[in-house]
CSV table of C-alpha atoms and ligand atoms in Angstrom, one decimal:
chain,number,residue,atom,x,y,z
A,1,MET,CA,0.7,90.3,171.4
A,2,SER,CA,0.4,86.6,170.9
A,3,LYS,CA,0.4,84.2,173.9
A,4,GLU,CA,3.8,82.9,172.9
A,5,GLU,CA,5.3,86.4,172.9
A,6,LYS,CA,3.8,87.1,176.2
A,7,THR,CA,5.3,84.1,177.9
A,8,LYS,CA,8.8,84.6,176.4
A,9,ILE,CA,11.4,84.1,179.1
A,10,ARG,CA,14.0,86.9,179.2
A,11,ALA,CA,16.5,86.8,181.9
A,12,ARG,CA,19.5,89.1,182.4
A,13,LEU,CA,22.8,89.7,184.1
A,14,ALA,CA,23.2,93.4,185.0
A,15,PRO,CA,26.7,93.8,186.4
A,16,SER,CA,28.2,97.1,187.4
A,17,PRO,CA,31.7,97.5,186.0
A,18,THR,CA,33.1,98.8,189.3
A,19,GLY,CA,35.4,95.8,189.9
A,20,PHE,CA,36.7,92.6,188.3
A,21,LEU,CA,34.1,89.9,187.6
A,22,HIS,CA,33.2,88.6,191.0
A,23,ILE,CA,32.6,84.9,191.5
A,24,GLY,CA,29.2,85.7,192.8
A,25,THR,CA,28.3,87.8,189.8
A,26,ALA,CA,29.6,85.0,187.5
A,27,ARG,CA,27.3,82.5,189.4
A,28,THR,CA,24.4,84.9,189.0
A,29,GLY,CA,25.2,85.1,185.3
A,30,LEU,CA,25.3,81.3,185.1
A,31,PHE,CA,22.0,80.8,186.8
A,32,ASN,CA,20.3,83.4,184.6
A,33,TYR,CA,21.8,81.7,181.5
A,34,LEU,CA,20.7,78.2,182.7
A,35,PHE,CA,17.2,79.4,183.5
A,36,ALA,CA,16.8,81.2,180.2
A,37,LYS,CA,18.2,78.3,178.1
A,38,LYS,CA,16.3,75.7,180.0
A,39,ASN,CA,13.1,77.6,179.2
A,40,LYS,CA,13.9,78.3,175.6
A,41,GLY,CA,14.2,81.9,176.5
A,42,GLU,CA,16.8,84.6,176.0
A,43,PHE,CA,19.7,85.7,178.1
A,44,ILE,CA,20.7,89.4,178.1
A,45,LEU,CA,23.8,91.1,179.3
A,46,ARG,CA,23.4,94.7,180.4
A,47,ILE,CA,26.3,96.8,181.7
A,48,GLU,CA,25.0,99.0,184.6
A,49,ASP,CA,27.5,101.8,184.6
A,50,THR,CA,25.4,104.6,186.2
A,51,ASP,CA,28.1,105.1,188.8
A,52,GLU,CA,30.4,107.0,186.5
A,53,GLU,CA,33.1,107.6,189.1
A,54,ARG,CA,33.6,103.9,189.9
A,55,SER,CA,32.9,102.4,186.5
A,56,GLU,CA,35.9,101.5,184.4
A,57,GLU,CA,36.3,100.1,180.9
A,58,ARG,CA,38.9,97.6,182.1
A,59,TYR,CA,36.3,96.1,184.5
A,60,GLU,CA,33.7,95.9,181.8
A,61,LYS,CA,36.3,94.1,179.6
A,62,ASP,CA,37.1,91.7,182.5
A,63,ILE,CA,33.4,90.9,183.0
A,64,ILE,CA,32.9,90.3,179.3
A,65,ASP,CA,36.0,88.2,178.9
A,66,GLY,CA,35.2,86.2,182.0
A,67,LEU,CA,31.7,85.3,180.9
A,68,LYS,CA,33.0,84.3,177.5
A,69,TRP,CA,35.7,82.2,179.0
A,70,LEU,CA,33.1,80.3,181.0
A,71,GLY,CA,31.0,79.8,177.8
A,72,ILE,CA,28.1,81.9,179.1
A,73,GLU,CA,27.1,83.5,175.8
A,74,TRP,CA,24.4,86.2,175.7
A,75,ASP,CA,21.8,86.6,173.1
A,76,GLU,CA,21.7,90.4,173.4
A,77,GLY,CA,24.2,92.7,175.0
A,78,PRO,CA,27.4,94.7,174.4
A,79,GLY,CA,29.2,93.5,171.3
A,80,THR,CA,26.3,91.3,170.3
A,81,GLY,CA,23.7,94.0,169.9
A,82,GLY,CA,20.0,93.2,169.9
A,83,GLN,CA,16.6,94.7,169.4
A,84,PHE,CA,16.8,96.9,172.6
A,85,ALA,CA,20.3,98.2,172.1
A,86,PRO,CA,22.2,100.0,173.6
A,87,TYR,CA,22.9,97.7,176.5
A,88,ARG,CA,25.1,100.0,178.5
A,89,GLN,CA,23.2,102.3,180.9
A,90,SER,CA,25.5,105.3,180.2
A,91,GLU,CA,24.1,105.2,176.6
A,92,ARG,CA,20.4,105.1,177.7
A,93,LYS,CA,20.0,108.4,179.5
A,94,ASP,CA,17.2,109.6,177.2
A,95,SER,CA,14.9,106.9,178.5
A,96,TYR,CA,15.7,107.6,182.1
A,97,ARG,CA,15.1,111.3,181.7
A,98,LYS,CA,11.7,110.7,180.2
A,99,TYR,CA,10.5,108.6,183.1
A,100,LEU,CA,12.1,110.7,185.7
A,101,GLN,CA,10.3,113.8,184.3
A,102,LYS,CA,7.1,111.8,184.3
A,103,LEU,CA,7.4,111.1,188.1
A,104,LEU,CA,8.3,114.7,188.8
A,105,ASP,CA,5.3,116.0,186.7
A,106,GLU,CA,3.0,113.7,188.5
A,107,LYS,CA,4.4,114.8,191.9
A,108,LEU,CA,5.5,111.2,192.7
A,109,ALA,CA,9.0,112.4,192.9
A,110,TYR,CA,10.5,115.8,193.9
A,111,TYR,CA,13.7,117.8,194.0
A,112,CYS,CA,15.4,117.7,197.4
A,113,PHE,CA,17.9,120.5,198.3
A,114,CYS,CA,18.9,119.2,201.7
A,115,THR,CA,22.7,119.3,202.2
A,116,GLU,CA,24.8,116.3,203.4
A,117,GLU,CA,25.3,118.0,206.7
A,118,GLU,CA,21.6,118.6,207.3
A,119,LEU,CA,20.9,115.0,206.4
A,120,GLU,CA,23.6,113.6,208.6
A,121,ALA,CA,22.4,115.8,211.6
A,122,LYS,CA,18.9,114.6,211.1
A,123,LYS,CA,20.1,111.0,210.9
A,124,GLN,CA,22.1,111.3,214.2
A,125,ASP,CA,19.1,112.9,215.8
A,126,GLN,CA,16.8,110.0,214.8
A,127,MET,CA,19.2,107.4,215.9
A,128,SER,CA,19.7,109.0,219.2
A,129,ARG,CA,16.0,108.7,219.8
A,130,GLY,CA,16.1,105.0,218.8
A,131,GLU,CA,14.4,105.6,215.5
A,132,ALA,CA,15.4,104.0,212.2
A,133,PRO,CA,16.9,106.8,210.1
A,134,LYS,CA,14.9,107.9,207.1
A,135,TYR,CA,14.4,111.1,205.2
A,136,ASN,CA,11.9,113.4,206.9
A,137,GLY,CA,10.3,114.7,203.7
A,138,LYS,CA,11.4,118.3,204.3
A,139,CYS,CA,11.6,119.2,200.6
A,140,ALA,CA,8.5,117.3,199.5
A,141,GLY,CA,6.3,120.4,199.9
A,142,LEU,CA,8.5,122.9,197.9
A,143,SER,CA,6.4,124.7,195.4
A,144,ALA,CA,7.4,124.7,191.7
A,145,SER,CA,8.5,128.4,192.0
A,146,GLU,CA,10.7,127.6,195.0
A,147,VAL,CA,12.3,124.8,193.2
A,148,GLU,CA,12.9,127.0,190.2
A,149,ARG,CA,14.4,129.8,192.4
A,150,LYS,CA,16.8,127.4,194.2
A,151,MET,CA,17.9,125.8,190.9
A,152,ALA,CA,18.5,129.3,189.4
A,153,GLU,CA,20.6,130.1,192.5
A,154,GLY,CA,22.7,127.1,191.8
A,155,GLU,CA,21.7,125.0,194.8
A,156,LYS,CA,22.5,121.4,194.4
A,157,ALA,CA,19.5,119.0,194.3
A,158,VAL,CA,18.8,115.3,194.0
A,159,ILE,CA,15.5,113.6,193.0
A,160,ARG,CA,13.6,111.7,195.6
A,161,PHE,CA,10.8,109.3,195.1
A,162,LYS,CA,7.8,109.4,197.4
A,163,PRO,CA,6.7,105.8,198.0
A,164,PRO,CA,3.2,105.2,199.3
A,165,SER,CA,3.2,103.7,202.8
A,166,ARG,CA,2.1,100.1,202.7
A,167,ILE,CA,3.1,96.5,202.8
A,168,VAL,CA,4.8,95.6,199.6
A,169,SER,CA,4.8,91.9,198.8
A,170,PHE,CA,6.1,89.8,196.0
A,171,LYS,CA,6.5,86.1,195.3
A,172,ASP,CA,10.1,85.1,195.1
A,173,LEU,CA,10.6,82.0,193.1
A,174,ILE,CA,13.1,80.7,195.6
A,175,ARG,CA,12.0,82.3,198.9
A,176,GLY,CA,8.2,82.3,198.4
A,177,GLU,CA,6.2,85.2,199.7
A,178,VAL,CA,8.4,88.2,200.7
A,179,GLU,CA,7.0,91.3,202.5
A,180,PHE,CA,8.4,94.7,203.3
A,181,ASP,CA,6.9,97.7,205.0
A,182,SER,CA,7.6,100.7,202.7
A,183,SER,CA,6.9,103.2,205.5
A,184,LEU,CA,10.4,102.4,206.7
A,185,PHE,CA,12.0,103.6,203.5
A,186,GLY,CA,11.4,107.3,203.7
A,187,ASP,CA,11.5,109.2,200.4
A,188,PHE,CA,14.5,107.7,198.8
A,189,VAL,CA,16.9,109.2,196.2
A,190,ILE,CA,16.4,107.8,192.7
A,191,ALA,CA,18.6,110.2,190.7
A,192,LYS,CA,21.3,112.8,191.2
A,193,ASP,CA,19.6,114.8,188.5
A,194,LEU,CA,17.7,114.2,185.3
A,195,ASP,CA,20.8,112.8,183.6
A,196,ASN,CA,22.1,110.8,186.4
A,197,PRO,CA,19.6,108.2,187.7
A,198,LEU,CA,20.7,105.8,190.4
A,199,TYR,CA,20.5,102.0,190.2
A,200,ASN,CA,17.1,101.4,191.7
A,201,PHE,CA,15.5,103.7,189.1
A,202,ALA,CA,17.6,102.8,186.0
A,203,VAL,CA,17.2,99.1,186.6
A,204,ILE,CA,13.4,99.4,186.4
A,205,ILE,CA,13.4,101.3,183.2
A,206,ASP,CA,15.8,98.9,181.5
A,207,ASP,CA,14.1,95.8,182.7
A,208,TYR,CA,10.8,97.2,181.3
A,209,GLU,CA,12.2,98.4,178.0
A,210,MET,CA,14.2,95.3,177.4
A,211,GLU,CA,11.1,93.2,178.1
A,212,ILE,CA,12.8,91.3,180.9
A,213,SER,CA,10.5,88.7,182.4
A,214,HIS,CA,12.6,87.3,185.3
A,215,VAL,CA,15.0,89.1,187.6
A,216,ILE,CA,17.4,86.5,189.1
A,217,ARG,CA,20.1,88.1,191.3
A,218,GLY,CA,21.9,87.9,194.6
A,219,GLU,CA,20.1,87.9,197.9
A,220,ASP,CA,21.9,91.2,198.8
A,221,HIS,CA,19.4,92.9,196.4
A,222,ILE,CA,16.3,91.6,198.1
A,223,SER,CA,15.7,94.8,200.0
A,224,ASN,CA,15.9,96.8,196.8
A,225,THR,CA,13.1,94.8,195.3
A,226,PRO,CA,10.2,96.5,197.1
A,227,LYS,CA,11.6,99.9,196.2
A,228,GLN,CA,11.8,98.9,192.6
A,229,ILE,CA,8.3,97.5,192.7
A,230,LEU,CA,6.9,100.8,194.0
A,231,ILE,CA,8.7,102.7,191.2
A,232,GLN,CA,7.2,100.3,188.7
A,233,GLU,CA,3.8,100.8,190.1
A,234,ALA,CA,4.2,104.6,190.1
A,235,LEU,CA,5.1,104.4,186.4
A,236,GLY,CA,2.3,102.0,185.6
A,237,LEU,CA,4.8,99.3,184.6
A,238,PRO,CA,4.1,95.6,185.0
A,239,GLN,CA,5.7,93.7,187.9
A,240,LEU,CA,8.4,91.1,187.0
A,241,GLN,CA,9.1,87.7,188.5
A,242,TYR,CA,11.9,87.7,191.1
A,243,ALA,CA,14.3,85.1,192.3
A,244,HIS,CA,17.0,85.9,194.9
A,245,LEU,CA,20.0,83.6,194.9
A,246,PRO,CA,21.5,82.6,198.3
A,247,LEU,CA,24.7,84.4,199.4
A,248,ILE,CA,28.0,82.7,198.8
A,249,LEU,CA,29.7,82.1,202.1
A,250,GLY,CA,33.3,81.4,203.1
A,251,PRO,CA,34.2,78.3,205.1
A,252,ASP,CA,33.5,80.3,208.3
A,253,LYS,CA,29.9,80.8,207.1
A,254,SER,CA,30.3,84.6,206.8
A,255,LYS,CA,29.7,86.3,203.4
A,256,LEU,CA,32.5,85.4,201.0
A,257,SER,CA,35.1,88.1,200.8
A,258,LYS,CA,38.7,88.7,199.9
A,259,ARG,CA,39.6,87.7,203.4
A,260,HIS,CA,38.7,84.1,202.4
A,261,GLY,CA,40.9,84.1,199.3
A,262,ALA,CA,40.4,85.0,195.6
A,263,VAL,CA,36.9,86.4,194.7
A,264,SER,CA,37.5,87.5,191.1
A,265,LEU,CA,37.1,85.0,188.4
A,266,THR,CA,40.3,86.1,186.6
A,267,GLU,CA,42.3,85.0,189.6
A,268,TYR,CA,40.9,81.5,189.3
A,269,LYS,CA,41.7,81.5,185.6
A,270,LYS,CA,45.3,82.7,186.4
A,271,GLU,CA,45.7,79.9,188.9
A,272,GLY,CA,44.9,77.4,186.3
A,273,TYR,CA,41.3,76.4,186.9
A,274,LEU,CA,39.5,75.3,183.8
A,275,PRO,CA,36.3,77.0,182.7
A,276,GLU,CA,34.5,73.6,182.7
A,277,ALA,CA,35.4,73.1,186.4
A,278,MET,CA,34.4,76.6,187.3
A,279,VAL,CA,31.0,76.3,185.7
A,280,ASN,CA,30.4,72.9,187.3
A,281,PHE,CA,31.5,74.2,190.6
A,282,MET,CA,29.5,77.4,190.5
A,283,ALA,CA,26.3,75.6,189.5
A,284,PHE,CA,26.5,73.7,192.7
A,285,MET,CA,26.8,76.8,194.8
A,286,GLY,CA,23.1,77.0,195.8
A,287,TRP,CA,21.7,74.4,193.5
A,288,ASN,CA,21.9,70.7,193.1
A,289,PRO,CA,20.1,68.2,190.9
A,290,ASP,CA,19.0,65.9,193.7
A,291,THR,CA,20.9,63.0,192.2
A,292,GLU,CA,24.3,61.5,192.9
A,293,LYS,CA,25.7,62.9,189.6
A,294,GLU,CA,28.2,65.6,190.2
A,295,ILE,CA,30.0,66.1,186.9
A,296,PHE,CA,28.0,68.3,184.5
A,297,SER,CA,28.9,70.1,181.3
A,298,LEU,CA,27.2,73.4,180.6
A,299,LYS,CA,24.9,71.7,178.3
A,300,GLU,CA,23.9,69.1,180.8
A,301,LEU,CA,23.3,71.8,183.4
A,302,VAL,CA,20.9,73.5,181.1
A,303,LYS,CA,19.0,70.3,180.9
A,304,ALA,CA,19.0,69.6,184.6
A,305,PHE,CA,18.5,73.1,185.9
A,306,SER,CA,15.4,74.2,187.7
A,307,ILE,CA,15.0,77.4,189.7
A,308,GLU,CA,12.8,75.6,192.3
A,309,LYS,CA,15.8,73.5,193.3
A,310,VAL,CA,17.8,76.5,194.2
A,311,GLN,CA,18.3,76.6,198.0
A,312,LYS,CA,17.4,79.5,200.3
A,313,GLY,CA,20.3,79.1,202.7
A,314,GLY,CA,23.8,80.4,202.0
A,315,ALA,CA,26.0,78.4,199.7
A,316,VAL,CA,29.4,77.6,201.1
A,317,PHE,CA,32.4,78.0,198.8
A,318,ASN,CA,34.4,74.8,199.1
A,319,ILE,CA,37.8,75.1,197.5
A,320,GLN,CA,38.5,71.3,197.9
A,321,ARG,CA,35.5,70.6,195.8
A,322,LEU,CA,36.7,73.0,193.1
A,323,ASP,CA,40.1,71.3,193.2
A,324,TYR,CA,38.5,68.0,192.9
A,325,LEU,CA,36.4,69.0,189.9
A,326,ASN,CA,39.4,70.8,188.3
A,327,GLY,CA,41.5,67.6,188.7
A,328,PHE,CA,38.8,65.7,187.0
A,329,TYR,CA,38.6,68.0,184.0
A,330,ILE,CA,42.4,68.1,183.7
A,331,ARG,CA,42.4,64.3,183.4
A,332,GLN,CA,39.8,64.5,180.6
A,333,LYS,CA,42.2,66.6,178.5
A,334,THR,CA,44.3,65.1,175.8
A,335,LEU,CA,48.0,65.7,176.2
A,336,ASP,CA,48.0,68.2,173.3
A,337,GLU,CA,45.2,70.2,175.0
A,338,LEU,CA,46.8,70.1,178.3
A,339,ALA,CA,50.2,71.2,177.0
A,340,GLU,CA,48.6,74.2,175.3
A,341,LEU,CA,46.9,75.1,178.6
A,342,CYS,CA,50.1,74.6,180.7
A,343,LEU,CA,52.3,76.6,178.3
A,344,PRO,CA,51.5,80.1,179.7
A,345,HIS,CA,52.1,78.8,183.2
A,346,LEU,CA,55.6,77.5,182.3
A,347,VAL,CA,56.4,80.7,180.4
A,348,GLY,CA,55.1,82.8,183.2
A,349,ALA,CA,57.3,80.9,185.7
A,350,GLY,CA,60.3,81.7,183.5
A,351,LEU,CA,61.0,78.0,182.9
A,352,ILE,CA,60.7,78.2,179.1
A,353,SER,CA,60.8,81.1,176.6
A,354,LYS,CA,57.8,81.7,174.4
A,355,ASP,CA,60.0,81.5,171.3
A,356,GLU,CA,61.6,78.2,171.9
A,357,VAL,CA,58.9,75.7,172.8
A,358,ASP,CA,59.6,72.0,172.5
A,359,MET,CA,56.0,70.8,172.6
A,360,GLU,CA,56.9,67.1,172.6
A,361,LYS,CA,59.1,67.5,175.6
A,362,ILE,CA,56.4,69.4,177.4
A,363,LYS,CA,53.9,66.7,176.7
A,364,GLU,CA,56.2,64.1,178.0
A,365,ILE,CA,56.6,66.0,181.2
A,366,ILE,CA,53.0,66.8,181.6
A,367,SER,CA,52.1,63.1,181.1
A,368,LEU,CA,53.9,62.4,184.4
A,369,TYR,CA,51.7,64.9,186.3
A,370,GLN,CA,48.3,64.8,184.6
A,371,GLU,CA,46.9,62.3,187.1
A,372,ARG,CA,47.7,64.4,190.1
A,373,LEU,CA,47.5,68.0,189.0
A,374,LYS,CA,44.7,69.9,190.7
A,375,LYS,CA,45.4,73.2,188.9
A,376,LEU,CA,47.7,74.2,186.1
A,377,SER,CA,49.7,76.6,188.2
A,378,GLU,CA,51.0,73.7,190.2
A,379,LEU,CA,53.0,72.4,187.3
A,380,PRO,CA,56.0,74.8,187.3
A,381,GLU,CA,56.6,74.0,191.0
A,382,LEU,CA,56.3,70.3,190.5
A,383,ALA,CA,58.3,70.0,187.3
A,384,ASP,CA,60.7,72.9,187.3
A,385,PHE,CA,63.7,70.6,187.5
A,386,PHE,CA,63.1,69.3,184.0
A,387,PHE,CA,63.6,72.8,182.6
A,388,LYS,CA,66.4,74.2,184.8
A,389,GLU,CA,70.0,73.9,183.9
A,390,LYS,CA,71.1,73.5,187.5
A,391,ILE,CA,69.0,72.6,190.5
A,392,GLU,CA,69.4,73.7,194.1
A,393,TYR,CA,68.9,71.5,197.1
A,394,ASP,CA,70.6,70.5,200.3
A,395,LYS,CA,72.8,67.4,200.2
A,396,GLU,CA,70.8,66.0,203.2
A,397,LEU,CA,68.0,65.4,200.6
A,398,LEU,CA,70.1,62.6,199.0
A,399,LYS,CA,70.0,60.6,202.2
A,400,TRP,CA,67.7,57.6,202.4
A,401,LYS,CA,66.9,56.7,206.0
A,402,ASP,CA,70.3,56.5,207.9
A,403,MET,CA,72.6,56.1,204.9
A,404,SER,CA,76.1,57.5,205.5
A,405,LEU,CA,77.7,59.9,203.0
A,406,SER,CA,79.9,57.2,201.6
A,407,GLU,CA,76.9,54.9,201.2
A,408,ILE,CA,75.2,57.6,199.3
A,409,GLU,CA,78.2,58.1,197.2
A,410,SER,CA,78.6,54.5,196.2
A,411,SER,CA,74.8,54.3,195.5
A,412,LEU,CA,75.2,57.2,193.1
A,413,ASP,CA,78.2,55.5,191.6
A,414,ILE,CA,76.1,52.4,190.9
A,415,SER,CA,73.3,54.4,189.3
A,416,GLU,CA,75.8,56.3,187.2
A,417,LYS,CA,77.3,53.1,185.9
A,418,ILE,CA,73.9,51.6,185.2
A,419,LEU,CA,72.7,54.7,183.3
A,420,SER,CA,75.9,55.0,181.4
A,421,ASP,CA,75.7,51.5,180.2
A,422,ILE,CA,72.2,51.9,178.7
A,423,LYS,CA,72.5,52.9,175.0
A,424,GLU,CA,71.0,56.2,174.1
A,425,GLY,CA,68.3,54.5,172.0
A,426,ASP,CA,67.3,52.3,174.9
A,427,PHE,CA,67.1,55.0,177.5
A,428,ASN,CA,63.4,54.7,178.2
A,429,LYS,CA,61.3,54.1,181.3
A,430,ASP,CA,60.8,50.4,180.9
A,431,ASN,CA,64.5,49.6,180.4
A,432,LEU,CA,65.5,51.9,183.2
A,433,GLU,CA,63.0,50.3,185.5
A,434,LYS,CA,64.2,46.8,184.6
A,435,VAL,CA,67.9,47.4,185.3
A,436,LEU,CA,67.5,49.7,188.2
A,437,MET,CA,64.9,47.5,189.9
A,438,GLU,CA,67.1,44.5,189.5
A,439,LYS,CA,70.0,46.2,191.2
A,440,ALA,CA,67.9,47.8,193.8
A,441,GLY,CA,66.4,44.4,194.7
A,442,GLU,CA,69.9,43.1,195.2
A,443,MET,CA,70.6,45.9,197.7
A,444,GLY,CA,67.9,44.7,200.0
A,445,ASP,CA,66.3,48.1,200.7
A,446,ARG,CA,65.4,49.5,197.3
A,447,GLY,CA,65.3,53.0,198.6
A,448,LYS,CA,69.1,52.8,199.0
A,449,LEU,CA,69.5,53.0,195.2
A,450,LEU,CA,66.3,54.7,194.1
A,451,TRP,CA,66.1,57.5,196.6
A,452,PRO,CA,69.5,59.1,196.1
A,453,LEU,CA,69.1,58.8,192.3
A,454,ARG,CA,65.6,60.4,192.2
A,455,ALA,CA,66.7,63.1,194.7
A,456,ALA,CA,69.8,63.9,192.6
A,457,MET,CA,67.7,64.3,189.4
A,458,THR,CA,64.9,66.3,190.9
A,459,GLY,CA,66.1,68.1,194.0
A,460,LYS,CA,62.8,67.3,195.5
A,461,ARG,CA,61.4,65.3,198.4
A,462,ALA,CA,58.4,64.3,196.2
A,463,SER,CA,58.2,63.9,192.5
A,464,ALA,CA,57.4,61.5,189.8
A,465,GLY,CA,59.3,58.2,190.0
A,466,PRO,CA,63.0,57.8,189.2
A,467,PHE,CA,62.5,55.8,185.9
A,468,GLU,CA,60.0,58.2,184.4
A,469,VAL,CA,62.1,61.2,185.5
A,470,ALA,CA,65.3,59.8,184.1
A,471,ALA,CA,63.7,58.9,180.8
A,472,VAL,CA,62.3,62.4,180.3
A,473,LEU,CA,65.4,64.1,181.5
A,474,GLY,CA,67.4,62.1,179.0
A,475,LYS,CA,70.7,60.2,179.4
A,476,GLU,CA,73.0,63.2,179.3
A,477,LYS,CA,71.1,65.4,181.8
A,478,ALA,CA,70.4,62.5,184.2
A,479,LEU,CA,74.1,61.7,184.3
A,480,GLN,CA,75.0,65.3,184.7
A,481,ARG,CA,72.7,65.5,187.7
A,482,ILE,CA,74.3,62.5,189.3
A,483,LYS,CA,77.7,64.0,188.9
A,484,GLU,CA,76.5,67.3,190.5
A,485,ALA,CA,75.1,65.3,193.4
A,486,LYS,CA,78.4,63.6,194.0
A,487,ASN,CA,80.1,66.9,194.0
A,488,LYS,CA,77.9,68.0,196.8
A,489,LEU,CA,79.0,65.2,199.0
B,501,LIG,N1,24.0,96.4,188.9
B,501,LIG,C1,23.5,95.5,189.9
B,501,LIG,C2,24.7,94.8,190.5
B,501,LIG,O1,25.7,94.6,189.9
B,501,LIG,C3,22.5,94.6,189.3
B,501,LIG,C4,21.5,94.1,190.3
B,501,LIG,C5,20.3,93.5,189.5
B,501,LIG,O2,20.5,92.4,189.0
B,501,LIG,O3,19.3,94.1,189.5
B,501,LIG,O4,24.6,94.3,191.6
């Protein structure tokens, strides 16, 4: 092997398709991607579906779609293929069987026939004596013929690994030296049987066979690492480099969970967060470039990223920051782009039908909101009155300060007259502003003219200004809304 080959960086994301792509998994994927690309290495996606009962195709699809949406592309993995295919654990059982058999043959692992009840009773007993529960090694001494007999009699067995008792240490790229005492583990289960390995075992075989150099994953896996190292050693496989990313915390500093809000990436996508904002946001959950700069494209992140700058302490999920970044990226879009992005939200809210889309109209409307939108899903709520035939509101809304009903009525009469007098072709924001402002000025308090008019057209307490709204609604609809308001009074 040449020196270059030996130092090739290969990082991986190894999600289990037992749920929708979690924001924490997406961040782990991003950090692996950034690390690999920064170091001119490769990023591999491997689907860890050893838990057949909980793994589902729809989850795998969600994970794959989510990563693609973020722009995190893998060099090898499902769909892409690669020199170490297949990249789905359920398709790699031959490898696992071979290594499991090796451990069994060398007596480094053994079949255990203890029943759930037995194990539970033992555990309770240990705990009642104040001991940390661990397997007592009862089946470790079974002879080959005893194992054979039990198997022949159909007794259920699992495969346990017998770790040596010692201090296992490894250098974590983020946390530095980490130590665990393996005598606390007991002989742990590594497979249900030869065809069904568990995570701690399968991960070792795959990382080895796929020539992974760096394992970058969530801190919740840190206690698995010594177990994995001991299996590696038992099989004579080289140790990898490890980096455990800080947990993502909710605002109350406890581990981020559904209780804090959405945790699956799809939900953020549905709410109208842009992939650029998500990437930028996730990168800062546990890392920062040590500069003031806070807007980073994926490409810029690759350039700026370094694993040494990843923090040890938990990274707080700050939704205000995500909103801020998303607003920024929304403002960067052209109106055409933004209209395309908003379309599904307007259709989804039932404001327009997919088959009759007036893109020009939509762009006009969006242009009124681009500056203030934080997420695309806010648009239907803000701008529904443009699309609806009739709007609902309480007549109280038409009232500016302490105006009486008759004052409101005459204010609406004035607006109606002004709007009717503007020719269709001149019915634009500038003209509307000019004539309405002139009149409003004469009335002393401008709100007396502008508030009832705007409220009548929008049915809302807050919206874009009356001139813009009237211009986009068009003369006919604006006048219609004034009439309807007067009817309410
Ligand atoms: N399948 C594991 C998970 O989804 C992967 C952990 C690892 O990266 O080793 O948590």
